[in-house]
PDB file of C-alpha atoms and ligand atoms in Angstrom:
ATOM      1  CA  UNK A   1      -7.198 -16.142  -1.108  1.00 95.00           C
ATOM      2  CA  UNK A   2      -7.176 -12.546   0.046  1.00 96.00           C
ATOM      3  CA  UNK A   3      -6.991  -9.682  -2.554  1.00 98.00           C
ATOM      4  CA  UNK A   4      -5.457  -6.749  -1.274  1.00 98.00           C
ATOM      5  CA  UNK A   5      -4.619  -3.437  -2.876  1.00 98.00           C
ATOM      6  CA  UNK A   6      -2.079  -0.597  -1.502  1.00 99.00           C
ATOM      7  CA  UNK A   7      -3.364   3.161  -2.689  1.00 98.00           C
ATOM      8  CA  UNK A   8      -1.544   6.439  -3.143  1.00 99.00           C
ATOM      9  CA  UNK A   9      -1.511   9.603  -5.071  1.00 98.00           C
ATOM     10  CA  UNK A  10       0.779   8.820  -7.490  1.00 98.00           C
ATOM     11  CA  UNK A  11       1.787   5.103  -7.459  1.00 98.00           C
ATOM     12  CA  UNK A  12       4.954   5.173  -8.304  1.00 99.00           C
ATOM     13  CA  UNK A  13       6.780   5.815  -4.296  1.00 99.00           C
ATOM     14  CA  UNK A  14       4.496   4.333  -1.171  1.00 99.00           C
ATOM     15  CA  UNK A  15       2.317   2.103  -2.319  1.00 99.00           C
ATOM     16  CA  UNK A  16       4.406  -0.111  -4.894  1.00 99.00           C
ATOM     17  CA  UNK A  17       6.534   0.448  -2.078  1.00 99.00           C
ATOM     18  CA  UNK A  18       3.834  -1.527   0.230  1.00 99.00           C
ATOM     19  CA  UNK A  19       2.927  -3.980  -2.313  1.00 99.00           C
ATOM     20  CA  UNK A  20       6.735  -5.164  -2.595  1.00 99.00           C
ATOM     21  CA  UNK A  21       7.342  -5.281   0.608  1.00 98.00           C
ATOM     22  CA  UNK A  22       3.851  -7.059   1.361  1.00 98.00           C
ATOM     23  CA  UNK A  23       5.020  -9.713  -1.133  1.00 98.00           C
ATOM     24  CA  UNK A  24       7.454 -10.066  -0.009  1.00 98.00           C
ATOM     25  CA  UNK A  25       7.097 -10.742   3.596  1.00 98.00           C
ATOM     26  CA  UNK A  26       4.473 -12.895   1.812  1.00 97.00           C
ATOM     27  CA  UNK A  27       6.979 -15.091   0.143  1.00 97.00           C
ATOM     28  CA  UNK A  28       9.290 -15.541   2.874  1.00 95.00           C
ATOM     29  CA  UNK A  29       6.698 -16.388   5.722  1.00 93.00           C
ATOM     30  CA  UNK A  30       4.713 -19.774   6.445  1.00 88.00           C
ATOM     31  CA  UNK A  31       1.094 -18.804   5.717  1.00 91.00           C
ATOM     32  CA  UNK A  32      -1.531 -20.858   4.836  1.00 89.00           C
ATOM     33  CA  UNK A  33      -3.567 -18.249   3.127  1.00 93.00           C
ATOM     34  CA  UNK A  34      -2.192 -17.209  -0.965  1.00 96.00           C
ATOM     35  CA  UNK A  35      -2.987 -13.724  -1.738  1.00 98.00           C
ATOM     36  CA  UNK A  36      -3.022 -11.441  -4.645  1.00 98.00           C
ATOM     37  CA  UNK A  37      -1.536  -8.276  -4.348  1.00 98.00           C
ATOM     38  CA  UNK A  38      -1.538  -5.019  -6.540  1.00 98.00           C
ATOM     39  CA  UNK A  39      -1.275  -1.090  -5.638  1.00 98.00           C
ATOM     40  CA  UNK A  40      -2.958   1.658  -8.181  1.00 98.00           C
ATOM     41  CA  UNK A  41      -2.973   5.917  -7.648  1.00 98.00           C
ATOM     42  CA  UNK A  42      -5.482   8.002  -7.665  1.00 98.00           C
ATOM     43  CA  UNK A  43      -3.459  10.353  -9.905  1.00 98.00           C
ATOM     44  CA  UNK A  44      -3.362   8.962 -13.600  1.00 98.00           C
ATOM     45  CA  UNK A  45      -0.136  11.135 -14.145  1.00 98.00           C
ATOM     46  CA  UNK A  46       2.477   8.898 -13.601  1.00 98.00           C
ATOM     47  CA  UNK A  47       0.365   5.813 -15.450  1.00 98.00           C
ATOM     48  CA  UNK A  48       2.561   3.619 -17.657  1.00 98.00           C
ATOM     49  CA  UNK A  49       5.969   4.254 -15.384  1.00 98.00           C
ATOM     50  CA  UNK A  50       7.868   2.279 -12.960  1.00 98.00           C
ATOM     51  CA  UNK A  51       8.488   3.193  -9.153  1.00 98.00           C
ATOM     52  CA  UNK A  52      10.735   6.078  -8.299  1.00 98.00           C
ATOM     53  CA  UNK A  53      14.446   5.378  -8.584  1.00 98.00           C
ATOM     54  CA  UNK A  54      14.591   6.107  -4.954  1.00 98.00           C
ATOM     55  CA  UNK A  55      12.471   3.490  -4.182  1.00 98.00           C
ATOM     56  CA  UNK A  56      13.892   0.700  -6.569  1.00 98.00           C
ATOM     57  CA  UNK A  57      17.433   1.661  -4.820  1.00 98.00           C
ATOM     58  CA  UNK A  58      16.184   1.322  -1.525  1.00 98.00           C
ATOM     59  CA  UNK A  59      14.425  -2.140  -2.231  1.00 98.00           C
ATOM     60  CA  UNK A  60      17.783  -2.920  -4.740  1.00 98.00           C
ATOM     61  CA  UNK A  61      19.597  -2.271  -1.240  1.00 98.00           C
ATOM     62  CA  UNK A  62      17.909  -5.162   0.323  1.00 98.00           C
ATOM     63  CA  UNK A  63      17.398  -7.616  -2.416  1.00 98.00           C
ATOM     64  CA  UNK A  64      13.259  -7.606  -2.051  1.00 98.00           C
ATOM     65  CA  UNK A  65      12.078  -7.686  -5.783  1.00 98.00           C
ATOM     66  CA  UNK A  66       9.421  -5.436  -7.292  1.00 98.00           C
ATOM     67  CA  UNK A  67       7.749  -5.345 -10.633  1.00 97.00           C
ATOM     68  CA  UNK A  68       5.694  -2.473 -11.203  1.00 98.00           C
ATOM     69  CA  UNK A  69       4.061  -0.129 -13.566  1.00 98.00           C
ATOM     70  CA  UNK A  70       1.982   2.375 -12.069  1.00 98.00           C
ATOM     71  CA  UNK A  71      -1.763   2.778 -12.952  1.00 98.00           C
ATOM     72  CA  UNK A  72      -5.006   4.336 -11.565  1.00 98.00           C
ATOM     73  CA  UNK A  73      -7.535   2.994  -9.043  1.00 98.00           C
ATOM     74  CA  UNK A  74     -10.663   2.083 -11.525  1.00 97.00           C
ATOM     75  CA  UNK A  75     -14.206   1.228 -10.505  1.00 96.00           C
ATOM     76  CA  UNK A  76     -13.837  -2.388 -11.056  1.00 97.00           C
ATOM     77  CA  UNK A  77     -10.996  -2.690  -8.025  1.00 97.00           C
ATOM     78  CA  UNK A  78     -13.452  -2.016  -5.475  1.00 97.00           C
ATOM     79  CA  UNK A  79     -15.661  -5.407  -6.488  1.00 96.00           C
ATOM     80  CA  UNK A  80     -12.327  -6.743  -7.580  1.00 97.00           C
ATOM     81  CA  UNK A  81     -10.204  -6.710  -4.251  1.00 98.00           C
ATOM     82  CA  UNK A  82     -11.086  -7.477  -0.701  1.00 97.00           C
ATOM     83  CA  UNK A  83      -8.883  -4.440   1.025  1.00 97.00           C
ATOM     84  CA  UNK A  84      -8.242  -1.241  -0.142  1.00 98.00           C
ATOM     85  CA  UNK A  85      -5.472   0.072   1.817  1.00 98.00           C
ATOM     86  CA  UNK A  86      -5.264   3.989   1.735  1.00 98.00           C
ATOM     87  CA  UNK A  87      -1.415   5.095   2.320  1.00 98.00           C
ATOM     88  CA  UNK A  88      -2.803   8.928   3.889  1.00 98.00           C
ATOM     89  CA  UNK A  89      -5.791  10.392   5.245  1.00 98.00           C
ATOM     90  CA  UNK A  90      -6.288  12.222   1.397  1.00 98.00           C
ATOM     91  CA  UNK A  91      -5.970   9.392  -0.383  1.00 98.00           C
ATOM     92  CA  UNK A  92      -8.981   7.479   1.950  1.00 98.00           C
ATOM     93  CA  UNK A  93     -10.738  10.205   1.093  1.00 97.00           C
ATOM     94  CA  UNK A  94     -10.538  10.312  -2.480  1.00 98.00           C
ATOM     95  CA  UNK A  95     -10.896   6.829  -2.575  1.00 97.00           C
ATOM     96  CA  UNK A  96     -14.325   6.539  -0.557  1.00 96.00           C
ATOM     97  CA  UNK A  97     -15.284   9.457  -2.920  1.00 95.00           C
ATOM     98  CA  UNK A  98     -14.568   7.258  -5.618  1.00 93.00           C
ATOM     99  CA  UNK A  99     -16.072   4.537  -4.274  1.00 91.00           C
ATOM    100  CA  UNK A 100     -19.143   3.461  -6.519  1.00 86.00           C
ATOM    101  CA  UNK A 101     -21.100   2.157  -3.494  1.00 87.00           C
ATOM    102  CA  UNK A 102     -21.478   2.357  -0.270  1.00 86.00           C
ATOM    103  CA  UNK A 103     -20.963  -0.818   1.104  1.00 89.00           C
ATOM    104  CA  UNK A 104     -17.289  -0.864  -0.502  1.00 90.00           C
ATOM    105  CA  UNK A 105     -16.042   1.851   1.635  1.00 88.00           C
ATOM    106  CA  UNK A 106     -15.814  -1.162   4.245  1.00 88.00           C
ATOM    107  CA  UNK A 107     -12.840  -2.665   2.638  1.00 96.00           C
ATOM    108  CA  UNK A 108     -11.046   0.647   2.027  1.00 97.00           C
ATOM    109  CA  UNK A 109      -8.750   0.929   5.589  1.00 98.00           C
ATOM    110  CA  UNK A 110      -5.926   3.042   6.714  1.00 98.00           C
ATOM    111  CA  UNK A 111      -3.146   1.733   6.156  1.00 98.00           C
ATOM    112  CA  UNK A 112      -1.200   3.297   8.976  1.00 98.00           C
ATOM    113  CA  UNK A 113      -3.825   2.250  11.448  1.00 98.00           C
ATOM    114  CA  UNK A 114      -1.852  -1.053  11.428  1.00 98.00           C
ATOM    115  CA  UNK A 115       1.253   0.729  12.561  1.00 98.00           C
ATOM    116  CA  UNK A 116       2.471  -0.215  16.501  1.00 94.00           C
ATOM    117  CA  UNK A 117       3.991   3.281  16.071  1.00 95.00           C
ATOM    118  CA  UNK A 118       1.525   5.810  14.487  1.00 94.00           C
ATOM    119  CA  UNK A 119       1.020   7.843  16.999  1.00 93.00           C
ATOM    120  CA  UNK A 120      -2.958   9.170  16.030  1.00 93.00           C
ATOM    121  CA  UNK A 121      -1.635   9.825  12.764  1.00 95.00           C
ATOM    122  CA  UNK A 122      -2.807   7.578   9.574  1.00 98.00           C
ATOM    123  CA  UNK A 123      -0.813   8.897   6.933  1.00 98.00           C
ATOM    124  CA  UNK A 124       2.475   7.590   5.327  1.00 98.00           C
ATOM    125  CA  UNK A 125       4.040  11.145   4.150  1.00 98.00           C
ATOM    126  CA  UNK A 126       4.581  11.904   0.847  1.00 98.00           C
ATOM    127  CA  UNK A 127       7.821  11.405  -0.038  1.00 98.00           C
ATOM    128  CA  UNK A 128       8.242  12.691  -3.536  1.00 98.00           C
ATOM    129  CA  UNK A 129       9.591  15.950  -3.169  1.00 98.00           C
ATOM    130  CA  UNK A 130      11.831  15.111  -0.423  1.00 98.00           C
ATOM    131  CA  UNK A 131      15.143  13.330  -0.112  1.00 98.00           C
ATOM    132  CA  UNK A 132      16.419   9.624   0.293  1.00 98.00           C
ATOM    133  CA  UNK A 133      15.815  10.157   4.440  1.00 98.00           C
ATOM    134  CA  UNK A 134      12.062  10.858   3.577  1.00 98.00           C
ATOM    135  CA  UNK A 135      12.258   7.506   1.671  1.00 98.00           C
ATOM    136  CA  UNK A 136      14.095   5.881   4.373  1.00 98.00           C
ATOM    137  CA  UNK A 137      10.901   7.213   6.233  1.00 98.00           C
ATOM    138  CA  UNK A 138       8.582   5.903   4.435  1.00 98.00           C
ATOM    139  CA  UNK A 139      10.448   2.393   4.071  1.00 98.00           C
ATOM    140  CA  UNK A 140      10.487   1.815   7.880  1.00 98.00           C
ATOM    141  CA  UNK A 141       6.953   2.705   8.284  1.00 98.00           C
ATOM    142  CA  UNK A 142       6.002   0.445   5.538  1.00 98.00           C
ATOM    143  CA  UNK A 143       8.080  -2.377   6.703  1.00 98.00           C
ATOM    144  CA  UNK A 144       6.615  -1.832  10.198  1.00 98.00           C
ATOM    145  CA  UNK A 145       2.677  -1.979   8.903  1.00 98.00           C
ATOM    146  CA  UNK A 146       3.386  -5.044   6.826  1.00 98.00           C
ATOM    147  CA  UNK A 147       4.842  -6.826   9.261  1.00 97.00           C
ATOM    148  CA  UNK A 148       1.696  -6.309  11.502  1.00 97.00           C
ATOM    149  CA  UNK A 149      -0.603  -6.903   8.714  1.00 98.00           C
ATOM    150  CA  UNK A 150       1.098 -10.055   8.124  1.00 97.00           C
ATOM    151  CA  UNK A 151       0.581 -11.258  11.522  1.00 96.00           C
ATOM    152  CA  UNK A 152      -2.577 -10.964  11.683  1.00 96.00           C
ATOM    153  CA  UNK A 153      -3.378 -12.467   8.639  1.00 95.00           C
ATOM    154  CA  UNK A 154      -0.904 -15.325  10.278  1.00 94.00           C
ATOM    155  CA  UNK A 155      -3.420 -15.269  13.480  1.00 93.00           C
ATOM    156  CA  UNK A 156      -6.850 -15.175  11.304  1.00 92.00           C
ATOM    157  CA  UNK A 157      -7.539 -11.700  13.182  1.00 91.00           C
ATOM    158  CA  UNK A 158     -10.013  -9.796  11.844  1.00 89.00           C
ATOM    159  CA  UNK A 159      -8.613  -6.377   9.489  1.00 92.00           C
ATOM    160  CA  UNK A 160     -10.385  -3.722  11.524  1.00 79.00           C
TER     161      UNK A 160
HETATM  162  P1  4NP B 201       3.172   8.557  -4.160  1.00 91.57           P
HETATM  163  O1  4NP B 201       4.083   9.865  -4.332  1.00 91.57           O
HETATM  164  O2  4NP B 201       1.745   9.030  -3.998  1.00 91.57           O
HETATM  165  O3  4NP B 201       3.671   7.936  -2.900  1.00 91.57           O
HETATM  166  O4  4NP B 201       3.386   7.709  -5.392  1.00 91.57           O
HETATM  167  C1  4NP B 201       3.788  10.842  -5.264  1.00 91.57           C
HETATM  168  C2  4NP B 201       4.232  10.691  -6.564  1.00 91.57           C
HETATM  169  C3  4NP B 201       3.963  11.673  -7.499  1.00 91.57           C
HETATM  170  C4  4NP B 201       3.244  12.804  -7.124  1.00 91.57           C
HETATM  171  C5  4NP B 201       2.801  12.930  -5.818  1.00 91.57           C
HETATM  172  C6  4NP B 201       3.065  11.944  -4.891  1.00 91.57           C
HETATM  173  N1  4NP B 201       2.992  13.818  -8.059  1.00 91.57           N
HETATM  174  O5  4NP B 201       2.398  14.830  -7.676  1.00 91.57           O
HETATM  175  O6  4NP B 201       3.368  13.684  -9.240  1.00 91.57           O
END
C-alpha cells in the first residue's frame, strides 16, 4: 500500500484535480499495489469547500468521480503519507519549509518532474484566476503526470 498526497496552494483546483484523476486511473488499471490517496493546501482559506466548479465540470465532462473537501497540509501528513507531491516550485517550497524534519523532505517530489512534456519547468500553473482553457491546461498536464506515475508504479520503478 502506497500513501500518496497531491499539494497546492489552495486545494480546491490542481491537486483534488490530481487526486481524482490519480484514482481514478487507479481504479480502472490492473495493479497489484492498493493505495490511499488524499490532496491538502497549504492555504487554510478555502478549508471546508469543495473543488472549483471549473474543475467538477471538467471531471463531470468525462465521468471520473471526485469527492472532496479541501483542507490544509498538517504535520502529521508528512509521517502519515509516503509521497508528497508538490503541484509548483512554491508550493515544494513551502512544503519542505513546513516539513518538521529533515528526512521527510525525501518524500516531498515535484510533481511535474513526472511529466514526458515539462520542458525544465516543475510547476502546474495556477489556474484560479484564469479561464476554463487554463483549466483545460491544467487537466492535460495532470492527466499526462498521472499516467506516468501510474506506470511506474505498474513497473515497480523507483519515484525519483
Ligand atoms: P489551487 O488554486 O492552488 O490549484 O487550489 C488556487 C486556489 C485558490 C487560491 C489560489 C490558488 N487563492 O488564492 O484563493
Amino acid at each position: 500500500m502506497y500513501k500518496v498526497l497531491f499539494v497546492c496552494l489552495g486545494n480546491i483546483c490542481r491537486s483534488p484535480l490530481a487526486a481524482a484523476l490519480f484514482e481514478h486511473r487507479v481504479l480502472n488499471s490492473n495493479l497489484k499495489v492498493t493505495f490511499e490517496i488524499d490532496s491538502a493546501g497549504i492555504l487554510n482559506y478555502h478549508a471546508g469547500k469543495p473543488a472549483d466548479e471549473r474543475v467538477l465540470q471538467l471531471l463531470r465532462e468525462r465521468n471520473i468521480p471526485i469527492n472532496h473537501v479541501a483542507r490544509r497540509i498538517q504535520v502529521e501528513d508528512f509521517d502519515y503519507y509516503d509521497y508528497i507531491f508538490a503541484m509548483d516550485e512554491e508550493n515544494y517550497e513551502s512544503i519542505n519549509k513546513f516539513a518538521p524534519l529533515k528526512n521527510y523532505r525525501a518524500k516531498v517530489l515535484h510533481f511535474r518532474k513526472f511529466d514526458p512534456y515539462n520542458q525544465g519547468s516543475f510547476t502546474v500553473p495556477d489556474p484560479y484566476y484564469g479561464s476554463i482553457n487554463d483549466f483545460q491546461l491544467v487537466f492535460n498536464i495532470c492527466d499526462d503526470v498521472v499516467d506516468n506515475l501510474i506506470n511506474k508504479f505498474k513497473l515497480g520503478e523507483p519515484l525519483t
